[in-house]
Amino acid sequence: MRSDQMKKGLERAPHRSLFKAMGYTDEELQRPIIGVANSFNEIIPGHVHLKQITEAVKAGIHTAGGTPVEFGGIGVCDGIAMNHLGMRYSLASRELIADSVELMAQAHPFDGLVLVTSCDKITPGMVMAMLRLNIPAIVVAGGPMLTGDWMGKKVNLITVFEGIGQVKAGNLTEPELWDLENEACPTCGSCAGMFTANSMNCLTEAIGLAMPGNGTIPAISAARIRLAKKAGAQVMRLVEMDLKPRDIATMAAFKNAIAVDMALGCSTNTVLHVPAIAHEAEVDLPLELFNEISRKTPHLCNMIPGGPHSLHDLNLAGGIQAIIRELSGAGVIDESVKTVTGKTVGENIRSAGVRDREVIRPLDNPYHKEGGIAILYGNLAPEGSVVKQSAVAPKMLKHRGPARVFESEDEAYSAILGGRIKPGDVVVIRYEGPKGGPGMPEMLSPTAAIVGMGLDTDVALITDGRFSGGTKGAAIGHVSPEAADGGPIGLVREGDLIDINIPEKTLSLLVDEKELDARRAAWTPRPIKVKKGYLARYAAQVTSGARGAVLRTEGE
């Protein structure tokens, strides 16, 4: 066993003595030792209940003959960090999470791992670590929040963000907004829509690194506890089988997950996290693959924020396994891929079925013929940009308008709430990329303000930063190269015409090349905003959003 390095033999008597100081018995030390990464904290609604989930995981490990060893992890709540300095730490935390899990599992050589996670950067960070370590492991998410009920409609966190714009537009009173904020987030769990947290938990299941139900069973459901117990027991079987994450997370598995991504209409942040996870699996995942799979994969689920259906609705309709079975009929699923169940994808989906054809549409009656995400290229985004096309109003799929240029999110947000953005405008927010931000902050506040003020069918927003999974409308992010790296978005001037053609996958700045060459010659990089601490180190090492914003290693 891998754990023998710290517990077996005469020379390890001091090590065993330290274990015994914590109450471990000789019998427990003879069993496989399973690290349980618990990302519980009291600042994220999706993590506040993870003590209970972790105890269920540990019970499953004990039942199956293992010894669980729990350790903690960090996490940022993207909603609470939104629209202030905290958001610059959100994406950057992903690398710290991956590094910290690696550190714990190498310093203390566990035989297996269970990663108890839930929200935006914690899930991808932990999955990156499990693939880097490549020891038997399984992911257990805390599950999605339920939607709230307010004035006869389903509401969620994004409804509150949009409510600010509605107050500014005179369509909602401040007392009504206060009432809404009390009802929008009624339970623990990851926020109730196909936002980044739920997107990644669903895709972790689709890759095969989590048990069926991981992405959709509600946080408050007893089924979530049962799933955690089963996962704890299952990791022991993975140890016995020596089935490792990279045996599962192959190119075929990532293609399966991208197909599910397209069918669901997941967060654009998946285009950052899935390539970063693939990088740790030593799988080369080009950005163009998202478009290739999108063209072949219909959009089957109209999920919040683009549509009316919640994760609870999706769970009742059959969940991720039902979607995979439906997609298998389109020829975009490789059923031979192994999964943490010990079975193949094909074996897992035999008992799956769709129970609600409005929530999961059939292949011959999709919400859209193409998948939920598109990658746009052009002289404004030579390395690509990302849009959730399933959440764009039909009239905005093709749009040409004048650039309204802002050097930060704060400037743009003030302009939107101040009524300075007009129908037809293309809001450009730059120097908010991985390096320039630093930290590639989410732009939920400006996009929600645009929606709240009734401009989402008339105004586009383009940025080298990124968007929350809760964003809807013609919001195009991850523009690469970013402004801080000399990308063309840094050359845009107020009033320049920008052409957006989502069906043709193009994003173009309608300025003569000679003029752009002159601007480029005169361009000088803006100083990085943060000079010390973790963000300064992150800015110095981070790569393009087109590469998943992973950190450079020596020699790159």
XYZ file of C-alpha atoms in Angstrom:
556
model
C 0.000 0.000 0.000
C 1.127 3.548 -0.706
C 0.519 4.474 2.931
C 3.122 1.908 4.042
C 5.682 4.658 3.402
C 4.487 6.353 6.607
C 3.288 3.457 8.770
C 5.014 0.109 8.105
C 8.186 -1.353 9.576
C 10.517 -0.788 12.458
C 11.659 2.604 11.195
C 8.099 3.908 11.183
C 7.505 3.412 14.928
C 7.698 7.215 15.500
C 5.199 7.781 12.707
C 2.773 5.256 14.208
C 3.238 6.881 17.598
C 2.038 10.189 16.148
C -1.012 8.489 14.638
C -1.753 6.912 18.014
C -1.545 10.359 19.623
C -4.656 11.163 17.572
C -6.454 7.986 18.686
C -5.810 5.716 15.704
C -5.520 2.021 16.628
C -3.125 -0.596 15.251
C -6.044 -2.156 13.403
C -6.925 1.136 11.742
C -3.313 1.665 10.696
C -3.225 -1.746 9.025
C -6.085 -0.744 6.713
C -5.810 1.394 3.562
C -5.650 5.044 4.616
C -7.938 7.319 2.625
C -7.455 11.073 2.624
C -10.727 12.987 2.788
C -10.377 16.602 1.642
C -13.175 18.530 3.328
C -13.672 22.037 1.927
C -16.197 22.994 4.619
C -16.288 26.628 5.651
C -18.783 29.165 6.966
C -18.521 31.673 4.102
C -19.912 29.633 1.165
C -23.552 28.422 1.158
C -22.455 25.451 -0.956
C -19.943 24.411 1.703
C -21.605 25.233 5.000
C -23.134 21.732 5.211
C -20.070 19.762 4.115
C -19.290 18.519 7.637
C -22.330 16.264 7.318
C -21.379 15.152 3.803
C -17.834 14.405 4.957
C -19.049 12.356 7.930
C -21.136 10.293 5.500
C -18.103 9.755 3.260
C -16.042 8.648 6.266
C -18.807 6.249 7.330
C -18.712 4.699 3.869
C -14.931 4.288 4.044
C -15.164 2.689 7.506
C -17.916 0.320 6.327
C -15.772 -0.834 3.403
C -12.721 -1.502 5.584
C -10.678 1.667 5.228
C -9.402 4.348 7.568
C -10.477 7.874 6.641
C -8.187 10.780 7.459
C -9.857 14.164 7.074
C -8.083 17.391 6.208
C -9.342 20.849 5.306
C -9.355 23.010 2.209
C -9.980 26.648 1.330
C -12.698 28.182 -0.800
C -13.956 31.521 -2.083
C -17.661 32.341 -2.456
C -17.839 33.987 -5.862
C -21.123 35.696 -5.065
C -19.810 37.320 -1.883
C -16.476 38.131 -3.570
C -18.231 39.725 -6.563
C -17.533 43.294 -7.670
C -14.721 44.125 -5.232
C -11.076 43.134 -4.697
C -12.126 39.672 -3.513
C -13.144 38.614 -7.023
C -9.531 38.913 -8.186
C -8.680 36.068 -5.812
C -11.396 33.714 -7.016
C -9.879 32.115 -10.123
C -6.433 32.388 -8.564
C -7.657 30.244 -5.658
C -8.086 27.284 -8.032
C -4.314 26.835 -8.280
C -3.861 27.121 -4.507
C -6.550 24.476 -3.953
C -4.909 22.083 -6.408
C -1.490 22.697 -4.876
C -2.730 22.236 -1.299
C -4.409 18.884 -2.046
C -1.261 17.743 -3.847
C 0.825 18.847 -0.870
C -1.298 16.970 1.664
C -1.435 13.752 -0.379
C 2.297 13.729 -1.090
C 3.399 14.697 2.420
C 1.103 11.982 3.798
C 0.973 9.192 1.176
C -2.674 8.190 1.230
C -3.833 5.052 -0.568
C -6.816 6.902 -1.989
C -8.639 10.215 -1.872
C -12.183 11.480 -1.574
C -12.579 15.132 -2.513
C -15.565 16.768 -0.826
C -16.302 19.946 -2.724
C -19.117 22.039 -4.116
C -18.482 25.478 -5.588
C -16.905 27.404 -8.418
C -13.119 27.047 -8.117
C -13.029 24.375 -5.438
C -14.354 21.586 -7.657
C -12.001 22.218 -10.609
C -9.077 22.786 -8.245
C -9.663 19.479 -6.484
C -10.174 17.628 -9.776
C -6.923 19.118 -11.086
C -5.176 17.784 -7.969
C -6.609 14.277 -8.268
C -5.380 14.037 -11.870
C -1.970 15.458 -10.976
C -1.582 12.928 -8.142
C -3.174 10.039 -10.059
C -3.999 7.844 -7.092
C -7.429 6.167 -6.715
C -9.864 8.987 -5.996
C -13.474 10.085 -6.250
C -15.259 13.451 -6.102
C -18.299 14.102 -3.890
C -20.118 17.413 -4.303
C -22.367 19.032 -1.721
C -25.235 19.417 -4.186
C -27.286 22.322 -5.542
C -29.425 24.796 -3.633
C -33.176 24.867 -4.188
C -34.731 27.861 -5.904
C -36.716 30.397 -3.896
C -40.332 31.425 -4.433
C -41.127 35.122 -4.655
C -44.210 36.842 -6.039
C -45.256 33.677 -7.847
C -41.984 32.941 -9.637
C -38.815 30.948 -9.081
C -35.927 33.124 -7.941
C -32.232 32.632 -7.251
C -29.090 34.636 -6.519
C -28.953 36.082 -10.040
C -32.472 37.457 -9.619
C -31.105 39.597 -6.781
C -28.170 40.875 -8.851
C -30.583 41.780 -11.646
C -32.869 43.412 -9.075
C -30.291 46.174 -8.526
C -30.673 47.253 -12.145
C -34.445 47.011 -11.840
C -34.364 49.388 -8.866
C -32.198 51.814 -10.862
C -34.623 51.562 -13.785
C -37.606 52.228 -11.498
C -39.171 48.808 -12.001
C -38.583 47.563 -8.446
C -38.608 49.317 -5.072
C -35.862 48.941 -2.477
C -38.260 47.268 0.010
C -39.181 44.769 -2.724
C -35.480 44.083 -3.368
C -34.978 43.503 0.362
C -37.887 41.052 0.340
C -36.368 39.326 -2.704
C -32.943 38.963 -1.080
C -34.608 37.168 1.843
C -36.261 34.607 -0.448
C -33.778 34.046 -3.290
C -31.379 31.628 -1.548
C -33.599 29.447 0.675
C -31.256 26.515 1.413
C -27.614 25.561 1.604
C -25.993 24.272 -1.580
C -24.380 25.626 -4.729
C -26.521 28.405 -6.236
C -29.663 27.155 -7.960
C -28.911 27.305 -11.661
C -26.522 25.992 -14.274
C -23.909 28.377 -12.961
C -20.225 27.455 -12.669
C -20.437 25.323 -9.516
C -23.255 23.112 -10.753
C -21.790 23.053 -14.264
C -18.510 21.650 -12.963
C -20.175 19.147 -10.635
C -22.275 17.888 -13.543
C -19.238 17.677 -15.828
C -17.195 15.856 -13.181
C -19.932 13.230 -13.233
C -19.923 13.259 -17.049
C -16.149 12.711 -17.198
C -16.648 9.713 -14.907
C -14.791 10.986 -11.826
C -17.908 11.180 -9.622
C -20.823 8.859 -8.923
C -24.115 9.140 -10.841
C -26.232 11.835 -9.195
C -23.238 13.912 -8.114
C -24.233 16.902 -10.221
C -27.958 17.127 -9.546
C -29.132 15.613 -6.240
C -30.167 18.598 -4.041
C -27.943 19.571 -1.129
C -30.741 19.100 1.408
C -31.811 15.668 0.124
C -31.193 12.486 2.117
C -30.134 10.997 -1.223
C -27.092 13.289 -1.092
C -26.026 11.685 2.211
C -26.558 8.219 0.776
C -24.493 9.164 -2.277
C -21.655 10.327 -0.015
C -21.691 7.012 1.874
C -21.635 5.066 -1.388
C -18.752 7.164 -2.671
C -16.787 6.505 0.512
C -17.278 2.775 0.087
C -16.540 2.966 -3.631
C -13.119 4.574 -3.182
C -12.080 1.403 -1.359
C -13.014 -0.622 -4.438
C -11.025 1.783 -6.604
C -7.999 1.202 -4.353
C -8.476 -2.555 -4.653
C -8.849 -2.294 -8.452
C -6.003 0.253 -8.688
C -8.302 2.294 -10.949
C -6.770 5.752 -11.155
C -8.137 9.112 -12.356
C -6.072 9.142 -15.557
C -7.443 5.698 -16.445
C -10.823 7.441 -16.540
C -10.124 11.015 -17.685
C -8.974 10.233 -21.233
C -9.575 12.320 -24.357
C -12.748 10.290 -24.952
C -13.995 11.142 -21.451
C -13.359 14.858 -21.973
C -15.233 14.731 -25.285
C -18.158 13.096 -23.484
C -18.108 15.874 -20.891
C -17.991 18.628 -23.511
C -21.004 17.061 -25.243
C -22.898 17.130 -21.918
C -21.705 20.731 -21.443
C -23.273 21.659 -24.787
C -26.525 19.827 -24.094
C -26.898 21.538 -20.724
C -25.859 25.062 -21.719
C -23.257 25.213 -18.948
C -21.303 28.194 -17.680
C -18.688 29.724 -19.971
C -16.244 29.122 -17.114
C -16.198 25.462 -18.132
C -14.053 26.600 -21.078
C -11.445 27.651 -18.507
C -11.732 24.719 -16.156
C -12.129 21.718 -18.470
C -8.894 22.495 -20.400
C -7.091 23.124 -17.092
C -8.246 19.739 -15.794
C -7.239 18.094 -19.081
C -3.811 19.738 -18.761
C -3.303 17.929 -15.445
C -4.407 14.684 -17.099
C -1.780 15.299 -19.810
C -4.528 15.480 -22.435
C -4.178 18.197 -25.073
C -7.615 19.796 -25.383
C -7.642 22.517 -28.076
C -10.210 25.301 -27.711
C -11.621 24.590 -31.167
C -12.831 21.189 -29.893
C -15.672 23.006 -28.104
C -16.980 24.310 -31.442
C -16.534 20.952 -33.150
C -18.596 19.164 -30.506
C -21.117 22.014 -30.259
C -21.933 21.680 -33.968
C -22.829 18.006 -33.441
C -24.577 18.316 -30.069
C -28.054 19.823 -29.658
C -28.947 22.006 -26.684
C -31.441 19.811 -24.806
C -31.881 21.580 -21.440
C -33.056 25.159 -20.894
C -31.563 25.751 -17.479
C -31.458 28.817 -15.238
C -30.195 31.482 -16.032
C -31.039 31.131 -19.740
C -34.258 29.199 -19.149
C -36.740 28.246 -16.440
C -35.447 24.905 -15.165
C -33.448 24.345 -11.969
C -31.017 21.602 -10.991
C -33.803 20.063 -8.901
C -35.949 19.897 -12.044
C -33.062 18.264 -13.893
C -32.569 15.723 -11.127
C -36.250 14.767 -11.192
C -36.039 14.460 -14.981
C -33.289 11.853 -14.790
C -30.115 13.856 -14.227
C -26.809 13.652 -16.038
C -27.032 9.935 -16.753
C -30.314 10.477 -18.623
C -28.690 13.235 -20.697
C -25.741 10.978 -21.529
C -28.112 8.238 -22.629
C -30.041 10.698 -24.795
C -26.819 11.996 -26.349
C -25.618 8.486 -27.074
C -28.225 8.455 -29.838
C -26.486 11.428 -31.468
C -23.177 9.615 -31.734
C -21.326 12.047 -29.466
C -20.818 9.717 -26.485
C -18.101 7.084 -26.163
C -19.777 4.421 -24.027
C -16.544 2.465 -23.487
C -15.059 5.074 -21.130
C -14.344 3.802 -17.613
C -15.879 5.543 -14.585
C -15.445 5.531 -10.809
C -18.399 3.157 -10.517
C -16.041 0.498 -11.861
C -18.339 0.241 -14.879
C -18.218 1.865 -18.284
C -20.370 4.818 -19.311
C -22.501 2.432 -21.370
C -23.110 0.164 -18.391
C -23.969 3.135 -16.166
C -26.641 4.517 -18.491
C -28.505 1.262 -19.144
C -30.894 1.945 -16.278
C -31.117 5.695 -16.963
C -34.099 7.308 -18.617
C -35.702 10.686 -19.212
C -38.697 11.326 -16.944
C -39.621 14.826 -18.127
C -39.363 15.674 -21.826
C -39.706 19.402 -21.235
C -36.647 19.501 -18.979
C -34.595 17.121 -21.151
C -35.762 17.464 -24.738
C -35.390 14.604 -27.254
C -32.753 14.840 -29.969
C -35.371 15.587 -32.628
C -36.876 18.489 -30.648
C -34.006 20.404 -28.982
C -34.114 23.935 -27.639
C -31.332 24.765 -30.108
C -29.711 22.696 -32.841
C -26.231 23.567 -31.583
C -24.748 23.331 -28.113
C -24.860 25.998 -25.444
C -21.347 27.443 -25.844
C -19.563 28.929 -28.853
C -15.940 29.958 -29.365
C -15.612 33.123 -31.454
C -12.487 34.072 -33.403
C -11.448 37.118 -35.411
C -9.091 40.058 -35.404
C -10.433 41.080 -31.990
C -9.860 37.591 -30.543
C -7.145 35.772 -32.529
C -6.822 33.059 -29.870
C -10.557 32.888 -29.228
C -13.343 34.184 -26.999
C -16.319 32.506 -25.342
C -20.084 33.117 -25.312
C -23.015 31.163 -23.891
C -24.977 31.273 -27.145
C -27.954 29.445 -25.647
C -28.562 32.456 -23.348
C -28.367 35.100 -26.112
C -31.560 36.699 -27.447
C -32.080 35.746 -31.131
C -31.816 39.373 -32.295
C -28.364 39.662 -30.652
C -26.831 36.617 -32.334
C -25.716 39.049 -35.018
C -24.937 42.558 -33.847
C -22.872 45.500 -34.995
C -22.430 48.548 -32.806
C -20.072 51.219 -31.487
C -17.547 50.360 -28.806
C -17.965 51.928 -25.377
C -14.518 51.378 -23.897
C -13.772 50.979 -20.181
C -10.460 50.183 -18.527
C -12.072 48.341 -15.600
C -15.255 46.616 -14.477
C -15.992 49.380 -11.957
C -15.999 52.092 -14.654
C -18.366 50.076 -16.834
C -20.698 49.229 -13.951
C -21.020 52.907 -13.017
C -21.761 53.836 -16.628
C -24.462 51.180 -16.947
C -26.216 52.098 -13.698
C -25.788 55.768 -14.571
C -27.796 55.366 -17.773
C -24.858 56.174 -20.079
C -25.115 52.956 -22.111
C -27.615 53.093 -24.966
C -29.307 50.431 -27.137
C -26.925 49.208 -29.826
C -23.743 49.846 -27.810
C -20.983 47.267 -27.399
C -19.495 47.634 -23.920
C -15.775 46.743 -23.921
C -14.145 46.027 -20.537
C -10.421 45.367 -20.761
C -7.380 44.861 -18.541
C -9.440 42.366 -16.538
C -7.816 39.164 -17.873
C -5.806 36.568 -15.915
C -2.705 38.772 -15.927
C -4.211 42.245 -16.254
C -6.959 41.867 -13.644
C -5.092 40.220 -12.149
C -7.201 37.148 -11.564
C -9.684 37.425 -14.474
C -12.624 38.639 -12.349
C -16.195 37.695 -13.210
C -18.396 40.419 -14.666
C -21.723 39.429 -13.130
C -22.480 42.889 -11.776
C -22.310 44.707 -15.164
C -24.151 41.947 -17.038
C -26.850 41.703 -14.371
C -27.196 45.495 -14.446
C -27.681 45.380 -18.214
C -30.414 42.757 -17.783
C -32.017 44.588 -14.866
C -32.211 47.810 -16.871
C -33.850 46.015 -19.787
C -30.895 46.348 -22.181
C -29.910 42.686 -22.610
C -31.625 42.397 -26.004
C -29.943 45.563 -27.296
C -26.467 45.775 -25.746
C -23.464 43.451 -26.016
C -20.550 43.210 -23.595
C -17.030 42.072 -24.490
C -14.172 41.525 -22.057
C -10.816 39.827 -21.564
C -12.182 38.970 -18.126
C -14.844 36.350 -17.641
C -18.481 35.987 -16.694
C -20.386 34.286 -13.942
C -22.294 31.166 -14.888
C -25.307 33.306 -13.986
C -24.697 35.677 -16.866
C -27.084 35.811 -19.818
C -27.258 37.945 -22.937
C -24.632 38.758 -25.582
C -21.762 38.605 -23.107
C -18.487 37.550 -24.731
C -15.572 36.830 -22.418
C -12.085 35.305 -22.299
C -11.023 37.511 -25.254
C -7.491 36.298 -25.969
C -4.807 37.505 -26.038
C -5.811 39.816 -23.210
C -5.062 43.538 -23.230
C -2.244 43.190 -20.703
C -0.475 40.835 -23.118
C -0.854 43.188 -26.063
C -4.064 41.641 -27.415
C -6.152 43.605 -29.956
C -8.798 44.356 -27.326
C -6.253 46.816 -25.930
C -6.308 48.749 -29.228
C -10.070 49.398 -29.357
C -11.091 53.059 -29.188
C -14.388 54.696 -28.255
C -16.792 54.555 -31.193
C -15.001 51.829 -33.190
C -17.496 49.492 -34.824
C -17.478 45.918 -33.564
C -19.193 43.109 -35.469
C -20.477 40.057 -33.587
C -21.641 37.037 -35.574
C -22.278 34.129 -33.230
C -23.668 31.739 -35.895
C -20.481 32.263 -37.921
C -18.312 32.165 -34.758
C -16.659 35.528 -35.492
C -15.758 38.612 -33.447
C -14.340 41.465 -35.529
C -13.068 44.985 -34.936
C -14.010 46.969 -38.047
C -10.880 49.086 -38.192
C -8.395 49.199 -41.070
C -5.293 47.057 -40.515
C -2.961 49.982 -41.152
C -4.709 51.951 -38.438
C -4.442 48.976 -36.070
C -0.723 48.674 -36.873
C -0.256 52.343 -35.986
C -2.148 51.894 -32.723
C -0.114 48.794 -31.924
C 3.153 50.656 -32.486
C 2.039 53.365 -30.067
C 0.694 50.944 -27.429
C 2.483 50.521 -24.129
C 1.503 47.951 -21.490
C -0.292 49.195 -18.407
C 1.444 48.406 -15.117
C 0.151 45.312 -13.324
C -2.225 46.533 -10.628
C -0.905 44.394 -7.766
C 2.772 44.541 -6.806
C 3.081 42.076 -3.926
C 1.509 39.024 -2.377
C -0.128 36.027 -4.009
C -1.865 37.971 -6.792
C 1.452 39.469 -7.929
C 2.996 35.988 -8.132
C -0.101 34.710 -9.914
C -0.001 37.531 -12.498
C 3.650 36.754 -13.237
C 2.974 33.052 -13.887
C -0.545 32.798 -15.333
C -1.139 31.898 -18.984
C -3.866 32.986 -21.395
C -7.532 32.281 -20.806
C -7.360 30.338 -24.079
C -5.120 27.841 -22.261
C -7.363 27.576 -19.223
C -5.400 30.220 -17.274
C -3.082 27.551 -15.889
C 0.237 28.588 -14.385
C 3.435 28.423 -16.375
C 5.977 25.852 -15.316
C 9.712 26.352 -15.610
C 10.822 26.627 -19.237
C 7.452 27.789 -20.613
